[in-house]
Coordinates of C-alpha atoms in Angstrom, one line a residue:
Chain A
M1 CA 6.5 -21.1 19.6
L2 CA 4.9 -20.8 16.3
N3 CA 6.8 -22.0 13.3
R4 CA 8.3 -19.1 11.2
I5 CA 10.7 -19.3 8.4
E6 CA 12.3 -16.3 6.7
V7 CA 13.9 -16.6 3.3
R8 CA 15.9 -14.0 1.3
I9 CA 16.5 -14.5 -2.4
S10 CA 19.2 -12.2 -3.7
G11 CA 20.8 -11.6 -7.1
L12 CA 20.7 -9.1 -9.9
G13 CA 17.8 -7.4 -11.6
G14 CA 16.6 -9.6 -14.5
Q15 CA 17.4 -12.9 -12.7
G16 CA 13.9 -13.4 -11.5
V17 CA 14.4 -13.2 -7.8
V18 CA 11.0 -11.5 -7.4
L19 CA 9.2 -14.2 -9.4
A20 CA 10.9 -17.0 -7.4
G21 CA 9.8 -15.3 -4.1
Q22 CA 6.3 -14.8 -5.5
I23 CA 6.0 -18.5 -6.4
L24 CA 7.4 -19.7 -3.1
G25 CA 5.0 -17.3 -1.2
K26 CA 2.0 -18.4 -3.2
A27 CA 2.8 -22.1 -2.7
A28 CA 3.0 -21.5 1.1
V29 CA -0.4 -19.8 1.0
Y30 CA -1.8 -22.9 -0.8
A31 CA -0.3 -24.9 2.1
G32 CA -2.4 -22.8 4.5
K33 CA 0.4 -20.6 5.9
N34 CA 0.5 -16.9 6.5
V35 CA 2.9 -15.3 4.1
V36 CA 4.4 -11.9 3.3
Q37 CA 6.6 -11.4 0.3
T38 CA 8.5 -8.1 -0.3
Q39 CA 11.0 -7.0 -2.9
S40 CA 13.7 -4.5 -3.3
Y41 CA 15.3 -3.5 -6.5
G42 CA 17.1 -0.6 -8.2
A43 CA 15.8 2.0 -10.7
E44 CA 17.5 0.0 -13.5
A45 CA 15.6 -2.7 -15.4
R46 CA 18.5 -5.1 -15.2
G47 CA 21.8 -5.5 -13.6
S48 CA 21.5 -3.7 -10.2
A49 CA 21.1 -5.6 -6.9
A50 CA 17.7 -7.1 -6.5
R51 CA 16.2 -9.1 -3.7
S52 CA 13.0 -10.7 -2.7
E53 CA 12.0 -11.9 0.8
V54 CA 9.4 -14.4 1.9
I55 CA 8.2 -14.8 5.5
I56 CA 6.2 -18.0 6.1
S57 CA 4.5 -18.3 9.4
D58 CA 1.8 -20.2 11.3
G59 CA 1.1 -16.9 13.2
K60 CA 0.3 -13.4 12.2
I61 CA 3.1 -11.5 10.4
G62 CA 3.6 -8.0 11.6
F63 CA 6.8 -6.5 10.3
P64 CA 7.1 -7.6 6.6
I65 CA 10.9 -7.2 6.1
V66 CA 13.5 -9.9 6.9
R67 CA 16.0 -8.8 9.3
K68 CA 17.9 -12.1 9.8
C69 CA 17.1 -14.9 7.5
D70 CA 16.9 -18.7 8.1
I71 CA 17.7 -19.3 4.4
L72 CA 19.7 -17.2 2.0
I73 CA 19.6 -17.9 -1.7
A74 CA 22.3 -16.0 -3.6
M75 CA 22.6 -15.8 -7.3
S76 CA 25.5 -13.4 -7.8
Q77 CA 28.9 -12.8 -6.2
E78 CA 27.8 -9.3 -5.0
A79 CA 24.5 -10.8 -3.6
V80 CA 26.3 -13.4 -1.4
E81 CA 28.9 -11.0 -0.1
K82 CA 26.2 -8.3 0.7
N83 CA 23.7 -10.6 2.3
V84 CA 25.6 -13.4 4.1
G85 CA 25.9 -11.2 7.2
D86 CA 22.1 -11.3 7.6
L87 CA 22.0 -15.1 7.7
K88 CA 21.2 -16.5 11.1
E89 CA 23.8 -18.6 12.8
G90 CA 23.3 -22.1 11.6
G91 CA 21.3 -20.8 8.7
L92 CA 21.2 -22.4 5.3
L93 CA 23.0 -20.9 2.3
L94 CA 22.2 -21.9 -1.3
I95 CA 24.4 -20.4 -4.0
D96 CA 24.4 -20.6 -7.7
S97 CA 27.9 -22.1 -8.2
T98 CA 28.0 -20.9 -11.8
T99 CA 27.9 -17.2 -11.0
I100 CA 29.5 -17.4 -7.5
K101 CA 33.2 -18.4 -7.6
S102 CA 34.1 -17.9 -4.0
A103 CA 31.6 -19.0 -1.4
P104 CA 32.1 -17.5 2.0
E105 CA 32.7 -19.8 5.0
I106 CA 29.7 -19.9 7.2
G107 CA 28.8 -21.9 10.3
G108 CA 25.8 -23.6 8.8
R109 CA 25.3 -25.7 5.7
T110 CA 26.1 -24.4 2.2
F111 CA 24.7 -26.0 -0.9
Q112 CA 26.4 -25.2 -4.3
I113 CA 23.8 -25.5 -7.1
P114 CA 25.1 -25.2 -10.7
A115 CA 21.8 -23.4 -11.6
T116 CA 22.8 -21.1 -14.4
K117 CA 24.9 -23.9 -16.0
T118 CA 22.0 -26.3 -15.8
S119 CA 19.6 -23.8 -17.2
E120 CA 21.9 -23.1 -20.2
K121 CA 22.5 -26.7 -20.8
V122 CA 18.9 -28.0 -20.6
F123 CA 17.0 -24.9 -21.9
K124 CA 19.6 -23.2 -24.0
E125 CA 19.3 -20.0 -21.9
K126 CA 19.9 -18.9 -18.4
L127 CA 16.3 -17.7 -17.9
Y128 CA 15.3 -20.5 -15.6
T129 CA 18.1 -20.2 -13.0
N130 CA 15.6 -18.8 -10.5
I131 CA 13.2 -21.7 -10.7
I132 CA 16.0 -24.3 -10.6
M133 CA 17.3 -22.7 -7.4
L134 CA 13.7 -22.8 -6.0
G135 CA 13.6 -26.5 -6.9
A136 CA 16.8 -27.2 -5.0
L137 CA 15.5 -25.2 -2.0
I138 CA 12.3 -27.2 -1.8
K139 CA 14.1 -30.5 -2.1
I140 CA 16.6 -29.6 0.7
T141 CA 14.2 -27.9 3.1
K142 CA 10.7 -29.2 2.3
I143 CA 9.3 -25.9 3.5
V144 CA 6.3 -26.5 1.3
D145 CA 5.0 -29.5 -0.5
G146 CA 6.3 -29.7 -4.1
K147 CA 2.7 -30.0 -5.5
F148 CA 1.9 -26.6 -4.1
V149 CA 4.9 -25.1 -5.8
E150 CA 3.9 -26.6 -9.1
K151 CA 0.3 -25.3 -8.6
A152 CA 1.7 -21.9 -7.9
I153 CA 3.8 -21.9 -11.0
R154 CA 0.7 -22.9 -13.1
S155 CA -1.5 -20.2 -11.6
T156 CA 1.2 -17.5 -12.0
L157 CA 2.5 -18.0 -15.5
S158 CA 0.9 -18.6 -18.8
E159 CA 0.4 -22.3 -19.7
K160 CA 3.3 -22.5 -22.1
V161 CA 5.8 -20.7 -19.9
A162 CA 4.5 -22.7 -16.8
T163 CA 5.3 -26.0 -18.5
I164 CA 8.9 -25.1 -19.0
N165 CA 9.2 -23.6 -15.5
I166 CA 7.8 -26.8 -14.0
K167 CA 10.4 -28.7 -15.9
A168 CA 13.1 -26.3 -14.5
Y169 CA 11.7 -26.7 -11.0
R170 CA 11.9 -30.5 -11.2
K171 CA 15.4 -30.3 -12.6
G172 CA 16.3 -28.2 -9.6
T173 CA 15.0 -30.8 -7.2
K174 CA 17.4 -33.3 -8.8
L175 CA 20.5 -31.2 -8.4
V176 CA 20.8 -31.9 -4.7
Chain B
M1 CA -14.1 -13.2 -15.7
R2 CA -15.9 -10.3 -13.9
I3 CA -15.7 -9.3 -10.3
A4 CA -13.0 -11.2 -8.4
K5 CA -14.4 -14.4 -6.8
P6 CA -14.5 -14.7 -3.1
N7 CA -11.4 -16.6 -2.1
T8 CA -8.2 -16.5 -0.2
C9 CA -5.6 -15.2 -2.6
F10 CA -1.9 -14.2 -2.6
W11 CA -2.0 -10.8 -4.2
Q12 CA 0.2 -7.8 -4.5
G13 CA -1.0 -4.6 -2.9
S14 CA -1.5 -2.9 -6.2
K15 CA -3.7 -5.8 -7.5
A16 CA -5.8 -5.6 -4.3
C17 CA -6.2 -1.9 -4.9
A18 CA -7.3 -2.4 -8.5
E19 CA -9.7 -5.2 -7.6
G20 CA -11.1 -3.2 -4.7
A21 CA -11.7 -0.4 -7.1
I22 CA -13.5 -2.7 -9.6
T23 CA -15.6 -4.2 -6.7
A24 CA -16.6 -0.6 -5.7
G25 CA -17.8 0.0 -9.2
C26 CA -14.9 1.8 -10.7
R27 CA -15.1 1.6 -14.5
F28 CA -12.7 4.2 -15.7
F29 CA -9.0 4.5 -15.0
A30 CA -6.5 7.0 -16.4
G31 CA -2.9 7.1 -15.4
Y32 CA 0.7 7.6 -16.4
P33 CA 3.4 5.0 -15.5
I34 CA 5.5 5.7 -12.4
T35 CA 7.2 3.4 -9.9
P36 CA 5.8 2.2 -7.6
A37 CA 2.2 2.7 -8.9
S38 CA 2.6 1.3 -12.4
E39 CA 1.3 -2.2 -11.4
I40 CA -2.0 -0.6 -10.5
A41 CA -2.3 0.9 -14.0
E42 CA -1.2 -2.4 -15.5
H43 CA -3.8 -4.4 -13.6
M44 CA -6.6 -1.8 -14.4
A45 CA -5.6 -1.9 -18.1
R46 CA -6.0 -5.7 -18.1
R47 CA -9.1 -5.9 -16.0
L48 CA -11.3 -3.0 -16.8
P49 CA -12.1 -4.1 -20.4
Q50 CA -13.3 -7.4 -18.9
V51 CA -15.9 -5.6 -16.8
G52 CA -17.0 -3.2 -19.5
G53 CA -14.7 -0.4 -18.3
I54 CA -12.0 1.7 -19.9
A55 CA -8.4 2.2 -18.9
I56 CA -6.3 4.9 -20.7
Q57 CA -2.6 5.7 -20.5
M58 CA -2.6 9.5 -20.7
E59 CA 0.3 11.8 -21.7
D60 CA 1.0 12.8 -18.1
E61 CA -0.4 13.0 -14.6
M62 CA -2.3 16.2 -15.1
A63 CA -4.2 14.8 -18.1
S64 CA -4.8 11.6 -16.0
I65 CA -6.6 13.3 -13.2
G66 CA -8.3 15.6 -15.7
A67 CA -9.7 12.5 -17.5
I68 CA -11.0 10.9 -14.3
I69 CA -12.8 14.1 -13.3
G70 CA -14.4 14.2 -16.8
A71 CA -15.3 10.5 -16.5
S72 CA -16.9 11.2 -13.1
W73 CA -19.1 13.9 -14.6
A74 CA -20.1 11.4 -17.3
G75 CA -21.5 9.3 -14.4
T76 CA -18.7 6.8 -14.0
K77 CA -16.7 6.0 -10.9
A78 CA -13.1 6.7 -11.7
M79 CA -9.6 6.4 -10.3
T80 CA -6.0 7.3 -11.1
A81 CA -2.8 6.1 -9.4
T82 CA 0.6 7.7 -9.1
S83 CA 3.6 8.4 -6.9
G84 CA 5.2 11.6 -5.5
P85 CA 6.3 13.4 -8.7
G86 CA 2.9 12.7 -10.4
F87 CA 1.0 13.6 -7.2
S88 CA 2.7 17.0 -7.3
L89 CA 1.5 17.5 -10.8
M90 CA -2.1 16.6 -9.8
Q91 CA -2.4 19.1 -7.1
E92 CA -4.2 21.8 -9.1
F93 CA -6.8 19.4 -10.4
I94 CA -7.4 18.0 -6.8
G95 CA -8.5 21.5 -5.9
Y96 CA -10.7 21.6 -9.0
A97 CA -12.3 18.3 -8.1
F98 CA -12.9 19.6 -4.6
M99 CA -14.4 22.9 -5.8
T100 CA -16.6 21.2 -8.4
E101 CA -17.6 18.4 -5.9
T102 CA -16.4 15.6 -8.2
P103 CA -16.2 12.2 -6.6
C104 CA -13.0 10.4 -7.7
V105 CA -10.1 8.4 -6.1
I106 CA -6.4 9.3 -6.3
V107 CA -3.9 6.7 -5.2
N108 CA -0.5 7.9 -4.2
A109 CA 2.0 5.1 -3.6
Q110 CA 4.6 7.1 -1.8
R111 CA 8.3 6.8 -2.6
A112 CA 11.3 8.7 -1.2
G113 CA 11.2 12.3 -2.4
P114 CA 11.6 15.3 -2.9
S115 CA 11.6 15.4 -6.7
T116 CA 12.6 12.1 -8.3
G117 CA 14.4 11.1 -5.1
Q118 CA 14.8 7.4 -4.8
A119 CA 12.3 6.1 -7.3
T120 CA 12.1 2.5 -6.2
K121 CA 12.4 3.1 -2.5
C122 CA 9.7 3.6 0.1
G123 CA 8.9 6.8 1.9
Q124 CA 6.1 8.6 3.8
G125 CA 7.0 12.2 2.9
D126 CA 3.7 13.1 1.2
V127 CA 1.5 13.2 4.3
M128 CA 1.2 16.9 4.6
Q129 CA 1.1 17.3 0.9
S130 CA -1.9 15.0 0.8
R131 CA -3.6 17.4 3.2
W132 CA -2.4 20.8 2.0
G133 CA -1.1 20.2 -1.5
T134 CA -3.6 22.2 -3.5
H135 CA -4.2 25.9 -2.9
G136 CA -7.1 27.6 -1.1
D137 CA -9.2 26.6 1.9
Y138 CA -10.1 23.0 1.5
S139 CA -10.5 19.8 3.5
A140 CA -9.1 16.5 2.4
I141 CA -10.1 12.9 3.0
V142 CA -6.9 10.7 3.1
L143 CA -6.9 7.0 3.9
S144 CA -3.8 5.0 4.8
P145 CA -3.7 1.2 4.3
N146 CA -1.1 -1.0 6.1
S147 CA -1.8 -4.4 4.5
V148 CA -2.7 -6.0 1.2
Q149 CA -6.2 -6.7 2.7
E150 CA -6.6 -3.0 3.4
M151 CA -5.4 -2.1 -0.1
F152 CA -8.7 -3.7 -1.1
T153 CA -11.0 -2.6 1.7
L154 CA -9.8 1.0 1.9
T155 CA -10.0 1.4 -1.8
V156 CA -13.6 0.4 -1.6
R157 CA -14.0 2.8 1.3
A158 CA -12.3 5.6 -0.7
F159 CA -14.9 5.3 -3.4
N160 CA -17.7 5.1 -0.9
L161 CA -16.6 8.3 0.8
A162 CA -16.0 10.1 -2.5
E163 CA -19.5 9.2 -3.6
K164 CA -21.1 10.0 -0.3
Y165 CA -19.5 13.3 0.2
R166 CA -19.0 14.2 -3.5
T167 CA -15.3 14.9 -3.1
P168 CA -12.0 13.6 -4.2
V169 CA -10.5 11.0 -1.8
I170 CA -6.8 10.1 -1.6
L171 CA -5.6 6.6 -0.9
L172 CA -2.1 7.4 0.6
S173 CA -0.2 4.1 0.3
D174 CA 3.5 3.6 0.1
E175 CA 6.0 1.5 -1.9
T176 CA 6.1 -1.3 0.7
I177 CA 2.4 -1.8 1.1
T178 CA 1.8 -1.4 -2.7
H179 CA 4.5 -3.8 -3.8
M180 CA 4.3 -6.5 -1.2
R181 CA 2.4 -9.7 -1.6
E182 CA 0.3 -11.1 1.2
Q183 CA -2.7 -13.3 1.5
I184 CA -6.0 -11.6 1.3
T185 CA -9.6 -12.7 1.8
V186 CA -11.5 -11.4 -1.2
P187 CA -15.1 -10.8 -0.1
S188 CA -18.2 -11.7 -2.1
V189 CA -19.3 -8.5 -3.9
N190 CA -22.7 -9.0 -2.2
N191 CA -21.1 -8.6 1.2
V192 CA -19.4 -5.3 0.3
E193 CA -21.2 -2.1 1.1
I194 CA -21.2 0.1 -1.9
V195 CA -22.3 3.7 -1.9
N196 CA -23.4 5.5 -5.1
R197 CA -23.8 9.3 -5.5
R198 CA -27.2 10.7 -5.1
K199 CA -28.8 11.6 -8.4
P200 CA -31.1 14.6 -8.9
R201 CA -34.9 14.2 -9.5
R202 CA -36.3 15.5 -12.7
G203 CA -36.6 19.2 -12.7
E204 CA -34.0 19.7 -10.0
K205 CA -31.6 22.6 -10.7
A206 CA -29.3 23.0 -7.7
F207 CA -26.3 20.7 -8.0
F208 CA -23.9 22.9 -6.0
G209 CA -25.7 23.9 -2.9
L210 CA -29.0 24.2 -1.0
E211 CA -28.2 21.0 0.7
E212 CA -24.9 20.1 2.4
I213 CA -24.2 17.4 -0.1
P214 CA -26.2 18.2 -3.3
P215 CA -27.2 15.6 -5.9
M216 CA -25.0 15.1 -8.9
P217 CA -26.3 14.7 -12.5
A218 CA -24.2 13.2 -15.3
V219 CA -23.6 14.8 -18.6
G220 CA -26.2 13.6 -21.1
E221 CA -29.0 13.0 -18.6
G222 CA -30.9 16.1 -19.6
F223 CA -29.9 18.5 -16.9
N224 CA -28.4 21.9 -17.5
V225 CA -25.1 21.8 -15.7
A226 CA -22.3 24.3 -15.6
V227 CA -19.2 22.9 -13.9
T228 CA -16.6 25.5 -13.0
G229 CA -13.7 25.8 -10.6
S230 CA -14.5 29.5 -10.3
T231 CA -16.7 30.4 -7.3
H232 CA -20.3 29.5 -8.2
D233 CA -23.7 29.6 -6.6
E234 CA -26.1 26.7 -6.0
Y235 CA -26.9 26.5 -9.7
G236 CA -23.3 26.6 -11.0
I237 CA -23.4 30.2 -12.0
R238 CA -20.1 32.0 -11.6
F239 CA -19.7 34.8 -9.1
T240 CA -16.1 35.8 -9.1
A241 CA -16.3 38.9 -6.9
D242 CA -19.2 38.4 -4.6
P243 CA -17.8 37.7 -1.1
L244 CA -21.1 36.1 0.2
V245 CA -21.3 33.5 -2.6
H246 CA -17.7 32.6 -2.0
I247 CA -18.1 32.3 1.8
K248 CA -21.2 30.2 1.4
L249 CA -19.7 27.8 -1.1
V250 CA -16.2 27.4 0.5
K251 CA -17.6 27.0 4.0
R252 CA -20.1 24.3 2.9
L253 CA -17.4 22.4 1.0
N254 CA -15.3 22.3 4.1
S255 CA -18.0 21.7 6.6
K256 CA -19.4 18.8 4.8
I257 CA -16.2 17.0 5.6
R258 CA -15.3 18.6 8.9
N259 CA -18.8 18.1 10.4
N260 CA -18.6 14.4 9.5
S261 CA -15.0 13.8 10.6
N262 CA -16.1 11.4 13.4
E263 CA -17.9 9.3 10.8
I264 CA -15.0 9.5 8.3
S265 CA -12.1 8.9 10.7
D266 CA -11.1 5.3 11.3
F267 CA -8.3 3.8 13.3
E268 CA -7.1 0.7 15.1
E269 CA -6.4 1.2 18.8
Y270 CA -4.8 -0.9 21.5
N271 CA -4.6 -0.2 25.3
I272 CA -4.9 3.5 24.9
E273 CA -6.6 4.0 28.2
D274 CA -4.0 2.2 30.2
C275 CA -0.6 3.0 28.7
Q276 CA 2.3 4.9 29.9
I277 CA 3.9 5.1 26.5
G278 CA 1.7 5.6 23.4
V279 CA 2.8 4.9 19.8
I280 CA 0.9 6.6 16.8
S281 CA 1.7 5.3 13.4
Y282 CA 0.3 4.6 9.9
G283 CA 1.1 2.8 6.7
C284 CA 4.2 0.7 6.3
T285 CA 5.7 2.1 9.5
S286 CA 2.8 0.7 11.6
R287 CA 3.8 -2.8 10.7
A288 CA 6.6 -2.6 13.3
I289 CA 4.2 -1.7 16.2
Y290 CA 2.7 -5.1 16.9
E291 CA 6.0 -6.8 17.7
A292 CA 7.5 -3.8 19.5
V293 CA 4.5 -3.2 21.7
E294 CA 4.2 -6.9 22.6
K295 CA 7.9 -7.0 23.6
A296 CA 7.7 -3.7 25.5
E297 CA 4.8 -5.1 27.5
S298 CA 6.7 -8.3 28.3
K299 CA 9.3 -6.0 29.8
G300 CA 6.7 -4.4 32.0
V301 CA 6.2 -1.1 30.1
K302 CA 2.5 -0.3 29.7
T303 CA 2.3 0.5 26.0
G304 CA -0.6 1.3 23.7
Y305 CA -1.0 2.4 20.1
I306 CA -3.2 4.1 17.6
R307 CA -2.8 3.0 14.0
L308 CA -4.4 5.6 11.7
K309 CA -6.5 4.2 8.8
T310 CA -7.6 7.8 8.0
I311 CA -4.9 10.3 8.3
W312 CA -7.2 13.2 7.3
P313 CA -9.4 14.2 8.9
F314 CA -6.9 13.5 11.7
P315 CA -8.6 11.8 14.6
G316 CA -7.6 14.2 17.4
N317 CA -10.2 12.8 19.8
V318 CA -8.6 9.5 20.2
V319 CA -5.2 11.1 20.7
R320 CA -6.7 13.3 23.5
K321 CA -8.0 10.1 25.1
M322 CA -4.5 8.5 24.9
V323 CA -2.8 11.5 26.6
E324 CA -5.2 11.2 29.6
N325 CA -2.8 8.4 30.7
A326 CA 0.2 8.3 28.5
N327 CA 2.9 10.8 29.3
K328 CA 4.9 10.1 26.2
I329 CA 3.8 9.5 22.6
I330 CA 6.3 8.1 20.0
V331 CA 5.5 8.9 16.4
P332 CA 7.6 6.7 14.0
E333 CA 7.5 8.0 10.4
L334 CA 9.5 7.4 7.2
N335 CA 10.0 11.2 6.8
L336 CA 11.7 13.9 8.9
G337 CA 8.5 14.4 11.0
Q338 CA 5.1 15.3 9.7
I339 CA 2.2 13.7 11.7
R340 CA 4.1 14.4 14.9
Y341 CA 3.0 18.0 14.7
E342 CA -0.6 16.9 14.4
V343 CA -0.1 14.7 17.5
E344 CA 1.6 17.5 19.4
K345 CA -1.4 19.8 18.6
A346 CA -3.9 17.2 19.7
S347 CA -2.0 16.2 22.9
N348 CA -1.9 19.9 23.8
G349 CA 1.1 19.7 26.1
L350 CA -0.3 16.8 28.1
A351 CA 2.3 14.3 26.7
K352 CA 5.7 14.7 25.3
V353 CA 5.8 13.8 21.7
I354 CA 8.9 11.9 20.5
P355 CA 9.5 11.7 16.8
L356 CA 11.3 8.6 15.4
N357 CA 12.3 9.3 11.9
K358 CA 14.1 7.5 9.1
I359 CA 14.6 8.3 5.4
G360 CA 16.4 6.9 2.5
G361 CA 17.1 3.6 0.9
G362 CA 13.5 2.4 1.5
E363 CA 14.6 1.0 4.9
L364 CA 11.7 0.7 7.3
I365 CA 11.8 1.5 11.0
T366 CA 12.3 -1.9 12.6
P367 CA 10.5 -3.3 15.6
E368 CA 13.9 -3.4 17.4
E369 CA 14.4 0.4 16.8
L370 CA 10.9 1.2 17.9
L371 CA 11.3 -1.1 21.0
A372 CA 14.6 0.6 21.9
T373 CA 12.9 4.0 21.8
I374 CA 10.0 2.8 23.9
L375 CA 12.3 1.3 26.5
K376 CA 14.5 4.4 26.6
E377 CA 11.6 6.7 27.0
A378 CA 10.0 4.5 29.7
K379 CA 13.2 4.8 31.7
T380 CA 13.7 8.6 31.5
N381 CA 11.4 11.0 33.2
D382 CA 11.5 14.3 31.5

């Protein structure tokens, strides 16, 4: 059986769930994997439900949409409630404990990451919540080597923005 | 930075489309923002100036396609990109481009219609529109990518077909394929076949006939050219009442595509000569077939598929080959049933055609749903 991991990142429009998925996907491509990343969002620029999905595989990826995920990252109360049913039995749940007050009981492991709080404390704005969550994810799961994530951040964002995001990423790895 | 370097990249479909266009030689883009095609415009706006090209945001979609037709007559390869509502607005000018034999590429990243519908959600409802949207007797070339890689290669092919046959070509993508990111092997530009329109020799005067695909001059090259959407003779002179001129022109415009449909049509096939159940699909929907067919076979059902890379001209020949063995053909589509009628026509009663349709919310037909249909149809004999 070929290795295959399916990740869903869910939250609200404006939280950067698509960017987090894009960076994770790119990092996995750097690591030599096959990757498909898709996204789903509402017609509004901000505030409606948004999600981004990444399938990382050693084999060919046919169907690009995640049906049941191995890992669910949730960044809003609505997101965790709507998506937790699609988490595989024994799957891994990462939630932003600043925005999610009541975490559902699941069979697998749950990690509570104070991502929004950390972003506001360290960077004076909540903009970096997504990358902090990504840092926590990589630290917990090691699905890709951290150096590829940093390379993906650098090749996706402008130099100045990338530097802050790498800081945010490293901060995330230290929260778990 | 000029043409994209050969490499393995992780690109969005829209970027692959834009880079494919640039590799094919496109140096003019005109468009109007619309989800889910805006990223193509965004990328062209950033990249075209770097390669000596021009990208313009026009006032609407009609002006956008008008601008690319003008650019093509100025000797430049040109493209526009839109989605359903904009594609509807472009229909009149698609006919004009066909009638005036103007090579150009129109990308339609389909979303859920009719009208504004669900702007950010995927759909495949424009399949028949892409064939029959403009008025009058015409023939369309419509390509259907199903991966980020094909957003590149089929955009190149769209330009090549447009240039070769002097006709507008439609790249009929969808929200899923346009927005998703996937790794892509970017070829070296030297390894990409690029076709350019045939230019007239000095003193030539017939740019609209005499040959099946006449040469095309550019404005400013010293040729006298009248370009008109009215019926015209070989020299571009209007004949708005003469039946013979109209018959000659319109028949040639259609036959230059219909006579070459075998060369134009392109598809991926699997096990079509030894299947009990066939699946025919295209675009995002076709991403479910690989897993579904593999699982159906592991349960002992002889299954094959045809995945259309060109929707129009429709490759009826290969469907006829499939129905020599298959007694049922499943046609999954993100609409209420469009290509199924074409499959029914081609199978000519030799196989039962089973539509599998889904619309709304951008939800794709899953491999499980397709598999369930295959297994159900394999069990029932009707």
